[in-house]
Amino acid sequence: MKLRKVTAASAVVLALAVSVTACGGDKKDDAAGGKKIKIGIKFDQPGLGLKQPDGSFSGFDVDVATYVAKQLGYQPNQIEWVETKSADRENALQRGDVKFIAATYSITDERKQKVDFAGPYLLAHQDLLVKKGSDITKGTDLNGKKLCSVTGSTSAQNVQKTIAPKANLRELSGYSECVAGLQSGAVDALTTDNSILAGFAAQDKYKGQFQLAGLKLSNENYGIGVKKGDSATVGKINKALEQMVSDKSWDKAVEKNFGPAGYKNEPAPKIGDIVK
């Protein structure tokens, strides 16, 4: 009888332990939801995705992602921001590191083979950032010049293939490194989207040093990247983006983040266009 009582007591303890573990599992924070949501952004792009010295985040992509997350049921304090550099965005989604990515993520046919996109939520154009007074005024002027871009960016590929095949291309891991190179004279120009370049040019420490060439070398439709096959999340994000445009929160975010740089943005694109 004593043995049976101990066994029975042990069974109760085991059952309670299993119950507690199960409850803990329900509360576990992960990329798929729960009490937290992990969102991929850039950490080094002023005006779009920038980590501030105090640990907070700012920028248009941050504002868009925060709005979308709220529509999905998450408050700002439930968001975990994850740095996703250009070359690692597809891998981050495939691994499940993040639920979605809003990181100047241009929608391309090649990328659509690996991930799904919601949006687009912004139309940007590839441009050049040069020093004030530079003799680089058009794309072909880059031939023989030292050009900087970021590894994994479509901008570098575009220049090499169609604009200036004789440009001396240097690919670095972040745009901030390219801007530093431009300031020091290590490179002659930086190429990427005009929205990104405007953010850097507007920074206090660079004001008056750089200028945009004002070229429209390509159309860059920014989308929100989602793991391939997750059509349910794509649909929810598209609805959130439509709401953001409808209630004018999109316009406010554009003015807040790009207005100080004098960036001339395109109107809000139609959500769902070019994604399929």
CSV table of C-alpha atoms in Angstrom, one decimal:
chain,number,residue,atom,x,y,z
A,1,MET,CA,0.0,0.0,0.0
A,2,LYS,CA,2.8,2.4,0.9
A,3,LEU,CA,4.5,1.7,-2.5
A,4,ARG,CA,1.2,2.4,-4.3
A,5,LYS,CA,0.8,5.8,-2.4
A,6,VAL,CA,4.3,6.9,-3.4
A,7,THR,CA,3.6,5.9,-6.9
A,8,ALA,CA,0.3,7.7,-7.0
A,9,ALA,CA,1.9,10.8,-5.5
A,10,SER,CA,4.7,10.7,-8.0
A,11,ALA,CA,2.1,10.5,-10.8
A,12,VAL,CA,0.4,13.6,-9.5
A,13,VAL,CA,3.8,15.5,-9.4
A,14,LEU,CA,4.6,14.3,-12.9
A,15,ALA,CA,1.2,15.4,-14.1
A,16,LEU,CA,1.7,18.9,-12.6
A,17,ALA,CA,5.1,19.2,-14.1
A,18,VAL,CA,3.8,18.3,-17.6
A,19,SER,CA,1.0,20.8,-17.1
A,20,VAL,CA,3.4,23.6,-16.1
A,21,THR,CA,5.7,22.7,-19.1
A,22,ALA,CA,2.7,22.8,-21.5
A,23,CYS,CA,1.6,26.2,-20.2
A,24,GLY,CA,5.1,27.5,-20.5
A,25,GLY,CA,5.2,26.3,-24.1
A,26,ASP,CA,2.0,28.2,-24.9
A,27,LYS,CA,3.7,31.4,-23.6
A,28,LYS,CA,6.9,30.9,-25.4
A,29,ASP,CA,8.0,33.8,-27.5
A,30,ASP,CA,9.0,32.9,-31.1
A,31,ALA,CA,9.0,34.2,-34.6
A,32,ALA,CA,5.6,32.8,-35.3
A,33,GLY,CA,3.7,34.8,-32.7
A,34,GLY,CA,3.0,34.4,-29.0
A,35,LYS,CA,3.7,37.4,-26.8
A,36,LYS,CA,6.5,38.7,-29.0
A,37,ILE,CA,6.9,39.1,-32.7
A,38,LYS,CA,10.3,39.2,-34.4
A,39,ILE,CA,10.7,41.6,-37.3
A,40,GLY,CA,13.7,42.1,-39.6
A,41,ILE,CA,14.9,45.6,-40.3
A,42,LYS,CA,18.1,47.4,-41.2
A,43,PHE,CA,20.0,48.9,-38.3
A,44,ASP,CA,22.2,51.4,-40.3
A,45,GLN,CA,19.9,53.3,-42.6
A,46,PRO,CA,18.9,56.8,-41.5
A,47,GLY,CA,15.3,57.6,-42.4
A,48,LEU,CA,14.4,54.0,-42.9
A,49,GLY,CA,15.8,51.6,-40.3
A,50,LEU,CA,18.3,53.0,-37.8
A,51,LYS,CA,19.3,51.8,-34.3
A,52,GLN,CA,19.7,54.9,-32.1
A,53,PRO,CA,22.5,55.2,-29.4
A,54,ASP,CA,19.8,54.7,-26.7
A,55,GLY,CA,18.7,51.4,-28.3
A,56,SER,CA,15.5,52.7,-29.8
A,57,PHE,CA,14.7,52.4,-33.5
A,58,SER,CA,13.6,55.0,-36.1
A,59,GLY,CA,12.8,55.3,-39.8
A,60,PHE,CA,10.1,54.7,-42.4
A,61,ASP,CA,10.5,50.9,-42.4
A,62,VAL,CA,10.3,50.9,-38.6
A,63,ASP,CA,7.1,52.9,-38.7
A,64,VAL,CA,5.5,50.7,-41.4
A,65,ALA,CA,6.5,47.5,-39.5
A,66,THR,CA,5.2,48.9,-36.2
A,67,TYR,CA,1.8,49.8,-37.9
A,68,VAL,CA,1.5,46.3,-39.5
A,69,ALA,CA,2.4,44.6,-36.2
A,70,LYS,CA,-0.3,46.5,-34.4
A,71,GLN,CA,-2.8,45.4,-37.0
A,72,LEU,CA,-1.6,41.8,-36.4
A,73,GLY,CA,-2.3,42.2,-32.6
A,74,TYR,CA,1.1,43.3,-31.3
A,75,GLN,CA,1.9,46.5,-29.4
A,76,PRO,CA,5.3,48.2,-29.9
A,77,ASN,CA,6.7,46.8,-26.7
A,78,GLN,CA,6.0,43.3,-28.0
A,79,ILE,CA,8.2,43.8,-31.1
A,80,GLU,CA,11.7,42.3,-31.1
A,81,TRP,CA,13.7,44.1,-33.9
A,82,VAL,CA,16.3,41.8,-35.6
A,83,GLU,CA,19.0,43.2,-37.9
A,84,THR,CA,18.7,41.6,-41.4
A,85,LYS,CA,21.4,42.7,-43.7
A,86,SER,CA,20.8,42.6,-47.5
A,87,ALA,CA,22.7,39.4,-48.1
A,88,ASP,CA,20.9,37.5,-45.3
A,89,ARG,CA,17.3,38.4,-45.8
A,90,GLU,CA,16.2,35.3,-47.6
A,91,ASN,CA,18.0,33.1,-45.2
A,92,ALA,CA,16.5,34.8,-42.1
A,93,LEU,CA,13.0,34.1,-43.4
A,94,GLN,CA,13.8,30.5,-44.4
A,95,ARG,CA,15.3,29.8,-41.0
A,96,GLY,CA,12.3,31.3,-39.3
A,97,ASP,CA,14.4,33.9,-37.5
A,98,VAL,CA,11.7,36.6,-38.1
A,99,LYS,CA,8.1,36.7,-38.9
A,100,PHE,CA,8.5,39.3,-41.6
A,101,ILE,CA,11.1,41.7,-43.0
A,102,ALA,CA,10.7,45.4,-43.8
A,103,ALA,CA,14.2,46.4,-44.8
A,104,THR,CA,14.2,48.3,-48.1
A,105,TYR,CA,13.5,44.9,-49.6
A,106,SER,CA,13.0,45.4,-53.4
A,107,ILE,CA,10.6,42.9,-55.0
A,108,THR,CA,12.3,41.0,-57.8
A,109,ASP,CA,11.4,37.9,-59.8
A,110,GLU,CA,14.5,36.2,-58.4
A,111,ARG,CA,13.6,36.9,-54.8
A,112,LYS,CA,10.0,35.8,-55.3
A,113,GLN,CA,11.4,32.3,-56.0
A,114,LYS,CA,12.6,32.2,-52.4
A,115,VAL,CA,10.2,34.3,-50.4
A,116,ASP,CA,6.7,35.8,-50.6
A,117,PHE,CA,6.0,39.5,-50.6
A,118,ALA,CA,3.3,41.7,-49.3
A,119,GLY,CA,3.0,45.3,-50.6
A,120,PRO,CA,4.6,47.1,-52.3
A,121,TYR,CA,4.5,50.0,-49.7
A,122,LEU,CA,7.0,52.4,-51.3
A,123,LEU,CA,8.4,53.1,-54.8
A,124,ALA,CA,12.0,54.3,-54.8
A,125,HIS,CA,14.5,54.8,-57.6
A,126,GLN,CA,18.1,53.9,-57.8
A,127,ASP,CA,20.3,56.9,-57.7
A,128,LEU,CA,23.9,58.0,-56.9
A,129,LEU,CA,25.3,59.8,-53.9
A,130,VAL,CA,28.3,61.9,-54.6
A,131,LYS,CA,30.3,64.7,-53.0
A,132,LYS,CA,29.1,68.3,-53.6
A,133,GLY,CA,30.5,69.5,-56.9
A,134,SER,CA,31.3,66.1,-58.3
A,135,ASP,CA,31.6,65.7,-62.0
A,136,ILE,CA,29.5,62.5,-61.9
A,137,THR,CA,26.2,63.6,-63.2
A,138,LYS,CA,25.0,60.5,-65.1
A,139,GLY,CA,25.3,56.7,-64.9
A,140,THR,CA,28.0,56.3,-67.6
A,141,ASP,CA,30.2,58.7,-65.7
A,142,LEU,CA,30.9,55.8,-63.3
A,143,ASN,CA,33.1,54.0,-65.8
A,144,GLY,CA,36.6,54.1,-64.4
A,145,LYS,CA,35.3,55.5,-61.1
A,146,LYS,CA,35.3,53.8,-57.7
A,147,LEU,CA,31.7,52.9,-56.9
A,148,CYS,CA,30.5,51.5,-53.6
A,149,SER,CA,27.4,49.5,-52.9
A,150,VAL,CA,26.3,46.8,-50.4
A,151,THR,CA,26.7,43.0,-50.8
A,152,GLY,CA,23.4,41.4,-52.0
A,153,SER,CA,21.9,44.7,-53.2
A,154,THR,CA,20.3,44.8,-56.6
A,155,SER,CA,21.8,48.2,-57.2
A,156,ALA,CA,25.3,46.9,-57.7
A,157,GLN,CA,24.1,44.2,-60.1
A,158,ASN,CA,22.2,46.8,-62.1
A,159,VAL,CA,25.2,49.1,-62.5
A,160,GLN,CA,27.5,46.2,-63.6
A,161,LYS,CA,25.0,44.8,-66.1
A,162,THR,CA,23.4,47.8,-67.7
A,163,ILE,CA,24.8,51.2,-66.7
A,164,ALA,CA,28.6,51.3,-66.2
A,165,PRO,CA,30.3,47.9,-66.8
A,166,LYS,CA,33.8,49.5,-66.4
A,167,ALA,CA,33.0,50.9,-62.9
A,168,ASN,CA,35.4,49.7,-60.2
A,169,LEU,CA,32.8,48.2,-57.9
A,170,ARG,CA,33.4,47.8,-54.2
A,171,GLU,CA,30.8,45.9,-52.2
A,172,LEU,CA,30.7,46.4,-48.4
A,173,SER,CA,28.5,44.9,-45.7
A,174,GLY,CA,26.6,48.2,-44.9
A,175,TYR,CA,25.7,51.5,-46.4
A,176,SER,CA,27.3,53.4,-43.5
A,177,GLU,CA,30.7,52.0,-44.5
A,178,CYS,CA,30.1,53.2,-48.1
A,179,VAL,CA,29.2,56.7,-46.9
A,180,ALA,CA,32.4,56.8,-44.8
A,181,GLY,CA,34.4,55.8,-47.8
A,182,LEU,CA,32.7,58.5,-49.9
A,183,GLN,CA,33.5,61.1,-47.2
A,184,SER,CA,37.2,60.0,-47.1
A,185,GLY,CA,37.6,59.8,-50.8
A,186,ALA,CA,38.1,56.1,-50.9
A,187,VAL,CA,35.2,55.8,-53.3
A,188,ASP,CA,33.8,58.3,-55.8
A,189,ALA,CA,30.1,57.4,-55.5
A,190,LEU,CA,27.6,55.3,-53.6
A,191,THR,CA,24.7,53.7,-55.4
A,192,THR,CA,21.4,52.5,-53.9
A,193,ASP,CA,17.8,53.7,-53.6
A,194,ASN,CA,17.2,57.4,-53.5
A,195,SER,CA,15.2,57.0,-50.2
A,196,ILE,CA,18.3,55.4,-48.5
A,197,LEU,CA,20.7,58.0,-49.9
A,198,ALA,CA,18.4,60.9,-48.8
A,199,GLY,CA,18.4,59.6,-45.3
A,200,PHE,CA,22.2,59.6,-45.1
A,201,ALA,CA,22.6,63.0,-46.8
A,202,ALA,CA,20.2,64.5,-44.2
A,203,GLN,CA,22.2,63.4,-41.2
A,204,ASP,CA,23.7,66.3,-39.3
A,205,LYS,CA,27.2,65.0,-39.5
A,206,TYR,CA,27.0,64.9,-43.3
A,207,LYS,CA,24.9,68.0,-44.1
A,208,GLY,CA,26.3,70.0,-47.0
A,209,GLN,CA,28.9,67.4,-48.0
A,210,PHE,CA,26.9,65.2,-50.4
A,211,GLN,CA,24.3,65.5,-53.1
A,212,LEU,CA,22.0,63.1,-55.0
A,213,ALA,CA,22.7,63.0,-58.7
A,214,GLY,CA,18.9,63.0,-59.3
A,215,LEU,CA,18.9,59.9,-61.5
A,216,LYS,CA,16.2,57.3,-61.8
A,217,LEU,CA,18.3,54.3,-62.8
A,218,SER,CA,15.6,51.8,-61.8
A,219,ASN,CA,12.3,51.3,-60.1
A,220,GLU,CA,12.6,49.7,-56.7
A,221,ASN,CA,9.2,48.6,-55.2
A,222,TYR,CA,9.7,47.9,-51.5
A,223,GLY,CA,7.8,44.9,-50.2
A,224,ILE,CA,7.5,43.1,-46.9
A,225,GLY,CA,9.2,39.7,-47.1
A,226,VAL,CA,7.4,36.7,-45.6
A,227,LYS,CA,8.5,33.0,-45.5
A,228,LYS,CA,7.7,31.2,-48.8
A,229,GLY,CA,4.2,29.7,-48.7
A,230,ASP,CA,2.9,31.8,-45.8
A,231,SER,CA,0.0,33.3,-47.8
A,232,ALA,CA,-2.1,33.9,-44.7
A,233,THR,CA,0.4,36.3,-43.3
A,234,VAL,CA,0.8,38.0,-46.7
A,235,GLY,CA,-2.9,38.6,-46.8
A,236,LYS,CA,-3.0,40.1,-43.3
A,237,ILE,CA,-0.1,42.4,-44.0
A,238,ASN,CA,-1.6,43.6,-47.2
A,239,LYS,CA,-4.8,44.5,-45.4
A,240,ALA,CA,-2.7,46.4,-42.8
A,241,LEU,CA,-0.9,48.3,-45.5
A,242,GLU,CA,-4.1,49.2,-47.2
A,243,GLN,CA,-5.4,50.6,-43.9
A,244,MET,CA,-2.2,52.5,-43.4
A,245,VAL,CA,-2.6,54.3,-46.7
A,246,SER,CA,-6.3,54.8,-46.2
A,247,ASP,CA,-6.1,56.5,-42.8
A,248,LYS,CA,-3.1,58.7,-44.0
A,249,SER,CA,-0.6,57.1,-41.5
A,250,TRP,CA,1.5,56.3,-44.6
A,251,ASP,CA,1.7,60.0,-45.6
A,252,LYS,CA,2.6,61.0,-42.0
A,253,ALA,CA,5.4,58.5,-41.9
A,254,VAL,CA,6.8,59.7,-45.3
A,255,GLU,CA,6.8,63.3,-44.1
A,256,LYS,CA,8.3,62.4,-40.7
A,257,ASN,CA,11.2,60.4,-42.1
A,258,PHE,CA,11.9,61.9,-45.5
A,259,GLY,CA,10.6,65.4,-45.4
A,260,PRO,CA,13.7,66.9,-43.7
A,261,ALA,CA,15.9,65.7,-46.6
A,262,GLY,CA,13.7,67.2,-49.3
A,263,TYR,CA,13.1,63.8,-50.7
A,264,LYS,CA,10.5,63.8,-53.4
A,265,ASN,CA,8.6,60.5,-52.9
A,266,GLU,CA,6.3,58.8,-55.3
A,267,PRO,CA,2.6,58.4,-54.3
A,268,ALA,CA,1.7,55.3,-52.3
A,269,PRO,CA,1.7,52.3,-54.7
A,270,LYS,CA,-1.3,50.1,-55.0
A,271,ILE,CA,-1.0,47.3,-52.6
A,272,GLY,CA,-0.8,43.9,-54.3
A,273,ASP,CA,0.6,45.3,-57.6
A,274,ILE,CA,3.6,43.4,-59.1
A,275,VAL,CA,3.8,41.0,-56.2
A,276,LYS,CA,2.3,38.0,-58.0
